[in-house]
Short mmCIF file of C-alpha atoms in Angstrom, two decimals:
data_model
loop_
_atom_site.label_atom_id
_atom_site.label_comp_id
_atom_site.label_asym_id
_atom_site.label_seq_id
_atom_site.Cartn_x
_atom_site.Cartn_y
_atom_site.Cartn_z
CA MET A 3 0.21 -0.06 -0.05
CA ARG A 4 1.38 3.52 -0.96
CA ARG A 5 2.25 5.90 1.85
CA LYS A 6 0.41 8.71 2.23
CA VAL A 7 1.91 12.11 1.09
CA MET A 8 0.97 15.04 3.70
CA LEU A 9 0.75 18.53 2.34
CA GLU A 10 3.70 20.04 3.98
CA GLU A 11 5.62 17.14 2.14
CA VAL A 12 4.12 18.34 -1.26
CA ILE A 13 5.00 22.15 -0.46
CA SER A 14 8.91 20.71 0.71
CA VAL A 15 9.60 18.84 -2.64
CA VAL A 16 7.89 21.94 -4.74
CA LYS A 17 10.01 24.63 -3.19
CA LEU A 18 13.01 22.08 -3.45
CA SER A 19 12.42 21.87 -7.15
CA LEU A 20 12.14 25.83 -7.68
CA PHE A 21 15.43 26.46 -5.77
CA PRO A 22 17.93 26.47 -8.48
CA VAL A 23 15.91 29.71 -9.62
CA TRP A 24 14.62 31.40 -6.43
CA SER A 25 11.36 31.04 -7.67
CA TRP A 26 9.46 30.57 -3.90
CA PRO A 27 8.17 33.31 -2.76
CA GLN A 28 10.04 35.29 -0.35
CA PRO A 29 8.89 35.95 3.38
CA GLN A 30 6.45 38.78 3.62
CA ASP A 31 9.22 40.19 6.33
CA ALA A 32 12.48 38.98 3.74
CA THR A 33 15.03 41.83 4.16
CA GLN A 34 15.78 44.46 1.20
CA PHE A 35 19.50 42.42 1.09
CA LYS A 36 17.77 39.60 -0.07
CA LEU A 37 15.24 40.35 -1.88
CA PHE A 38 18.07 42.26 -3.91
CA CYS A 39 20.30 38.97 -4.20
CA VAL A 40 16.69 37.85 -5.68
CA LYS A 41 16.39 39.71 -7.95
CA LEU A 42 20.09 39.91 -9.03
CA HIS A 43 20.13 35.75 -9.09
CA HIS A 44 16.65 36.17 -11.54
CA CYS A 45 18.37 38.70 -13.98
CA LEU A 46 21.45 36.76 -14.26
CA CYS A 47 19.17 33.36 -15.35
CA ILE A 48 17.64 35.48 -18.06
CA ILE A 49 21.26 36.28 -19.17
CA ILE A 50 22.37 32.38 -19.13
CA LYS A 51 19.52 31.56 -20.99
CA LEU A 52 19.59 34.80 -23.72
CA ALA A 53 22.61 33.55 -24.47
CA PHE A 54 22.18 29.97 -25.04
CA ILE A 55 18.88 31.66 -27.16
CA LEU A 56 20.98 33.91 -28.81
CA SER A 57 23.38 30.75 -29.74
CA MET A 58 20.10 28.76 -31.01
CA ILE A 59 19.05 30.80 -33.28
CA TYR A 60 22.22 31.49 -35.08
CA THR A 61 22.26 27.66 -35.21
CA ILE A 62 19.45 27.45 -36.57
CA THR A 63 19.84 29.65 -39.00
CA ASN A 64 22.57 27.58 -40.23
CA HIS A 65 20.38 24.92 -40.75
CA PHE A 66 17.30 26.11 -42.44
CA ASP A 67 18.12 23.06 -45.40
CA ASP A 68 18.29 20.18 -42.64
CA PRO A 69 15.27 19.63 -41.00
CA GLU A 70 16.37 17.02 -39.17
CA ILE A 71 18.40 19.31 -36.84
CA PHE A 72 16.72 21.86 -37.47
CA VAL A 73 13.38 20.40 -35.68
CA GLN A 74 15.28 18.74 -32.99
CA LEU A 75 16.45 22.75 -31.91
CA ILE A 76 13.55 23.98 -31.95
CA PRO A 77 11.47 22.17 -29.38
CA ILE A 78 15.04 23.56 -27.09
CA THR A 79 14.80 27.05 -28.46
CA SER A 80 10.91 26.93 -27.49
CA GLY A 81 11.91 26.12 -24.21
CA LEU A 82 14.60 28.93 -23.32
CA ILE A 83 11.72 30.94 -24.09
CA HIS A 84 9.08 28.92 -22.51
CA THR A 85 10.90 29.79 -18.90
CA SER A 86 12.61 33.05 -19.83
CA LEU A 87 9.05 34.30 -20.08
CA ASN A 88 8.09 32.52 -17.22
CA LEU A 89 10.98 33.92 -15.51
CA ILE A 90 9.91 37.48 -16.35
CA PHE A 91 5.91 36.87 -15.59
CA TYR A 92 7.08 35.17 -12.20
CA THR A 93 8.52 38.61 -10.78
CA VAL A 94 5.44 40.95 -12.60
CA ASN A 95 3.15 38.91 -10.19
CA HIS A 96 5.52 38.28 -7.74
CA HIS A 97 3.15 39.38 -4.67
CA HIS A 98 0.07 37.35 -6.11
CA ILE A 99 2.34 34.28 -6.28
CA GLN A 100 3.44 35.17 -2.27
CA ASN A 101 -0.06 36.28 -0.73
CA VAL A 102 -1.42 33.37 -2.62
CA THR A 103 1.55 30.61 -1.65
CA PHE A 104 2.22 31.74 2.43
CA GLU A 105 -1.38 31.38 2.63
CA MET A 106 -1.27 28.12 2.03
CA VAL A 107 1.80 27.35 3.90
CA HIS A 108 -0.76 28.32 6.86
CA PHE A 109 -3.39 26.91 5.99
CA SER A 110 -1.12 23.48 6.00
CA GLY A 111 -0.17 24.12 9.60
CA LEU A 112 -2.92 24.19 10.75
CA MET A 113 -5.85 22.09 9.28
CA LYS A 114 -8.50 20.36 10.81
CA PRO A 115 -9.14 16.62 10.50
CA HIS A 116 -11.78 16.66 8.00
CA GLU A 117 -10.00 19.94 6.08
CA GLU A 118 -7.06 17.07 5.80
CA ILE A 119 -9.03 14.33 4.08
CA VAL A 120 -10.14 16.54 1.49
CA VAL A 121 -6.92 18.27 0.78
CA GLN A 122 -5.48 14.49 0.85
CA ARG A 123 -7.84 13.35 -1.69
CA HIS A 124 -6.76 15.68 -4.54
CA ILE A 125 -3.01 14.94 -3.32
CA ASP A 126 -3.33 11.43 -4.12
CA LYS A 127 -4.91 12.33 -7.28
CA CYS A 128 -1.88 14.67 -8.18
CA VAL A 129 0.73 13.61 -6.33
CA VAL A 130 2.32 10.47 -8.81
CA TYR A 131 2.08 12.88 -12.52
CA HIS A 132 3.29 16.18 -10.74
CA GLY A 133 6.15 14.35 -9.43
CA GLY A 134 6.50 12.33 -12.06
CA THR A 135 6.40 15.70 -14.17
CA ILE A 136 9.42 16.98 -11.58
CA PHE A 137 11.34 14.40 -11.94
CA ILE A 138 11.24 13.57 -16.03
CA TYR A 139 11.91 17.77 -15.90
CA TYR A 140 15.88 17.03 -14.09
CA MET A 141 15.94 13.37 -15.61
CA ALA A 142 15.86 14.56 -18.82
CA THR A 143 18.34 17.51 -18.22
CA PHE A 144 21.16 15.42 -16.47
CA LEU A 145 20.92 12.85 -19.13
CA THR A 146 21.32 15.48 -21.65
CA ILE A 147 23.81 17.00 -20.00
CA THR A 148 26.06 13.74 -19.76
CA LEU A 149 25.62 13.19 -23.98
CA PRO A 150 29.12 14.54 -24.09
CA PHE A 151 30.91 11.82 -21.89
CA VAL A 152 28.94 9.05 -24.04
CA THR A 153 29.06 10.20 -27.82
CA GLN A 154 30.80 12.51 -29.99
CA GLN A 155 29.03 15.24 -29.33
CA SER A 156 30.95 17.98 -28.16
CA PHE A 157 28.28 20.01 -26.19
CA PRO A 158 24.64 18.93 -24.82
CA THR A 159 22.83 20.57 -27.30
CA LEU A 160 23.61 20.78 -31.24
CA THR A 161 24.50 24.27 -30.73
CA GLU A 162 27.09 26.35 -33.31
CA TYR A 163 28.70 29.62 -32.39
CA PRO A 164 30.31 32.23 -34.95
CA PHE A 165 33.81 31.07 -33.38
CA ASP A 166 36.12 28.54 -32.60
CA VAL A 167 34.53 26.32 -29.76
CA SER A 168 37.12 23.44 -29.64
CA HIS A 169 40.24 25.00 -27.35
CA GLN A 170 39.98 25.03 -23.65
CA PRO A 171 38.89 26.77 -21.40
CA LEU A 172 36.39 28.38 -23.97
CA LYS A 173 34.84 24.13 -24.53
CA THR A 174 34.78 24.13 -20.79
CA ILE A 175 32.99 27.33 -20.38
CA ILE A 176 30.55 26.36 -22.89
CA TYR A 177 29.91 22.94 -21.81
CA ILE A 178 29.81 24.71 -18.24
CA HIS A 179 27.09 27.13 -19.86
CA GLN A 180 24.77 24.92 -21.19
CA SER A 181 24.48 22.85 -18.72
CA ALA A 182 23.72 25.09 -16.03
CA ALA A 183 20.92 26.93 -18.70
CA GLY A 184 19.78 23.04 -18.64
CA ILE A 185 19.52 23.18 -14.81
CA LEU A 186 17.89 26.70 -14.76
CA VAL A 187 15.71 25.65 -17.72
CA ALA A 188 14.27 22.02 -16.06
CA ALA A 189 13.82 24.36 -12.57
CA GLN A 190 11.69 27.40 -14.27
CA LEU A 191 9.51 24.77 -15.73
CA CYS A 192 8.58 23.28 -12.44
CA ILE A 193 6.52 26.87 -11.43
CA ASN A 194 4.02 24.92 -13.52
CA PRO A 195 3.08 22.25 -11.13
CA PHE A 196 4.04 24.73 -8.30
CA MET A 197 0.21 26.90 -9.56
CA ALA A 198 -1.12 23.67 -10.77
CA LEU A 199 -0.36 23.13 -6.87
CA LEU A 200 -2.21 26.62 -5.96
CA LEU A 201 -5.67 25.57 -8.01
CA TRP A 202 -5.94 22.36 -7.06
CA PHE A 203 -5.39 23.91 -3.23
CA ALA A 204 -8.03 26.65 -3.93
CA THR A 205 -10.56 23.66 -5.14
CA ALA A 206 -9.80 21.98 -2.05
CA ARG A 207 -10.25 24.87 0.23
CA PHE A 208 -14.13 24.80 -1.64
CA GLU A 209 -15.07 21.31 -1.61
CA ILE A 210 -14.10 21.72 2.21
CA LEU A 211 -16.90 24.80 2.14
CA THR A 212 -18.83 22.91 0.64
CA GLU A 213 -18.87 20.22 3.50
CA GLU A 214 -19.51 22.72 5.70
CA LEU A 215 -22.83 24.29 4.39
CA GLY A 216 -23.96 20.92 4.36
CA LYS A 217 -23.23 20.81 8.36
CA ILE A 218 -24.89 24.08 9.19
CA THR A 219 -27.06 24.09 11.84
CA ASN A 220 -27.30 27.97 13.18
CA ALA A 221 -27.83 31.34 12.01
CA TYR A 222 -23.82 32.39 13.09
CA GLN A 223 -22.50 28.69 11.26
CA LEU A 224 -23.75 30.48 7.99
CA PHE A 225 -22.41 33.35 8.57
CA LYS A 226 -19.45 32.60 8.76
CA CYS A 227 -18.97 30.46 5.77
CA ILE A 228 -20.45 33.50 4.09
CA LYS A 229 -17.18 35.27 5.60
CA GLU A 230 -15.44 32.28 4.48
CA HIS A 231 -16.69 32.11 0.76
CA GLN A 232 -15.61 35.91 0.36
CA GLU A 233 -12.65 35.38 1.20
CA LEU A 234 -11.85 32.25 -0.89
CA LEU A 235 -13.48 34.16 -3.58
CA LYS A 236 -10.83 36.88 -3.21
CA TYR A 237 -7.99 34.21 -3.27
CA THR A 238 -9.41 32.44 -6.01
CA GLU A 239 -9.21 35.50 -8.05
CA GLU A 240 -5.25 36.40 -7.05
CA VAL A 241 -4.05 32.39 -7.84
CA ALA A 242 -5.94 33.08 -11.07
CA ILE A 243 -4.28 36.17 -11.67
CA ALA A 244 -0.86 34.61 -10.56
CA ALA A 245 -1.98 31.51 -12.88
CA ARG A 246 -3.09 32.66 -16.11
CA PRO A 247 0.88 33.57 -17.48
CA PHE A 248 2.41 30.83 -17.04
CA ALA A 249 -0.93 28.39 -18.27
CA LEU A 250 -0.55 30.94 -21.61
CA THR A 251 3.18 30.71 -22.19
CA THR A 252 2.77 26.46 -21.53
CA VAL A 253 -0.10 25.66 -24.22
CA TYR A 254 1.73 28.18 -27.22
CA CYS A 255 5.47 26.83 -26.44
CA SER A 256 4.15 22.96 -25.95
CA THR A 257 2.08 23.25 -29.13
CA VAL A 258 5.02 24.93 -30.48
CA SER A 259 7.11 21.94 -29.68
CA MET A 260 4.53 19.11 -30.23
CA ILE A 261 4.80 20.69 -33.86
CA CYS A 262 8.47 20.07 -34.09
CA PHE A 263 8.33 17.15 -32.82
CA PHE A 264 5.50 15.68 -35.10
CA LEU A 265 7.58 17.12 -38.03
CA LEU A 266 10.57 15.17 -36.98
CA PHE A 267 8.57 12.27 -36.69
CA ILE A 268 7.81 12.35 -40.05
CA THR A 269 11.19 13.10 -41.63
#
């Protein structure tokens, strides 16, 4: 029988998966210096991925007449653009993400037994899919990073540069750059399970409220449920504001990648 995974464990795994890009919201009492370091790290992440995107574009322009390489590079470029946009959207919506995240963390520490049952149902439905998604992101990245050690390929990707990269230490620097970019992409993709966690947690809160409405016996309890319902509507609206941009970029970039994989298959 599979062991039950608690909400605190789910939160910890998601938080750990976002660590390379520091995309778990900082506490509301975080110092200005800490917030500055986070913003500086985000800028560095964007610069690393932007440099990789430019090299990918250069390679793509050199291989318009080679469909196999062209189609292999498009999904990687799409992923780089996708995660760069994710990081920008995270920065823009940081306040909303911070509010809904710490509301979830606060609730997880004060759950009553009947609330734990409802939340556990959602965890049981989602934990394998979301956990598997995070695992696949990082496993695919680490397998790609090891390609130069088991194949004749010089770098993790087929990227080309407008200068000679066969000499040291430039060759090692480029390998480290591509590997770091890959890890950042994997970590930034994990913001999708993070947004999914916020969405299904909001759903669980409404289910809990529905059960409480069925147990009302007096006007005071009804007033309490109405007040909680209004608070949940505000919470859900903030979750929607936070999640919408990530859903949009995921749909568009995934569509591009699927088209390219299909083209690779038929060629």
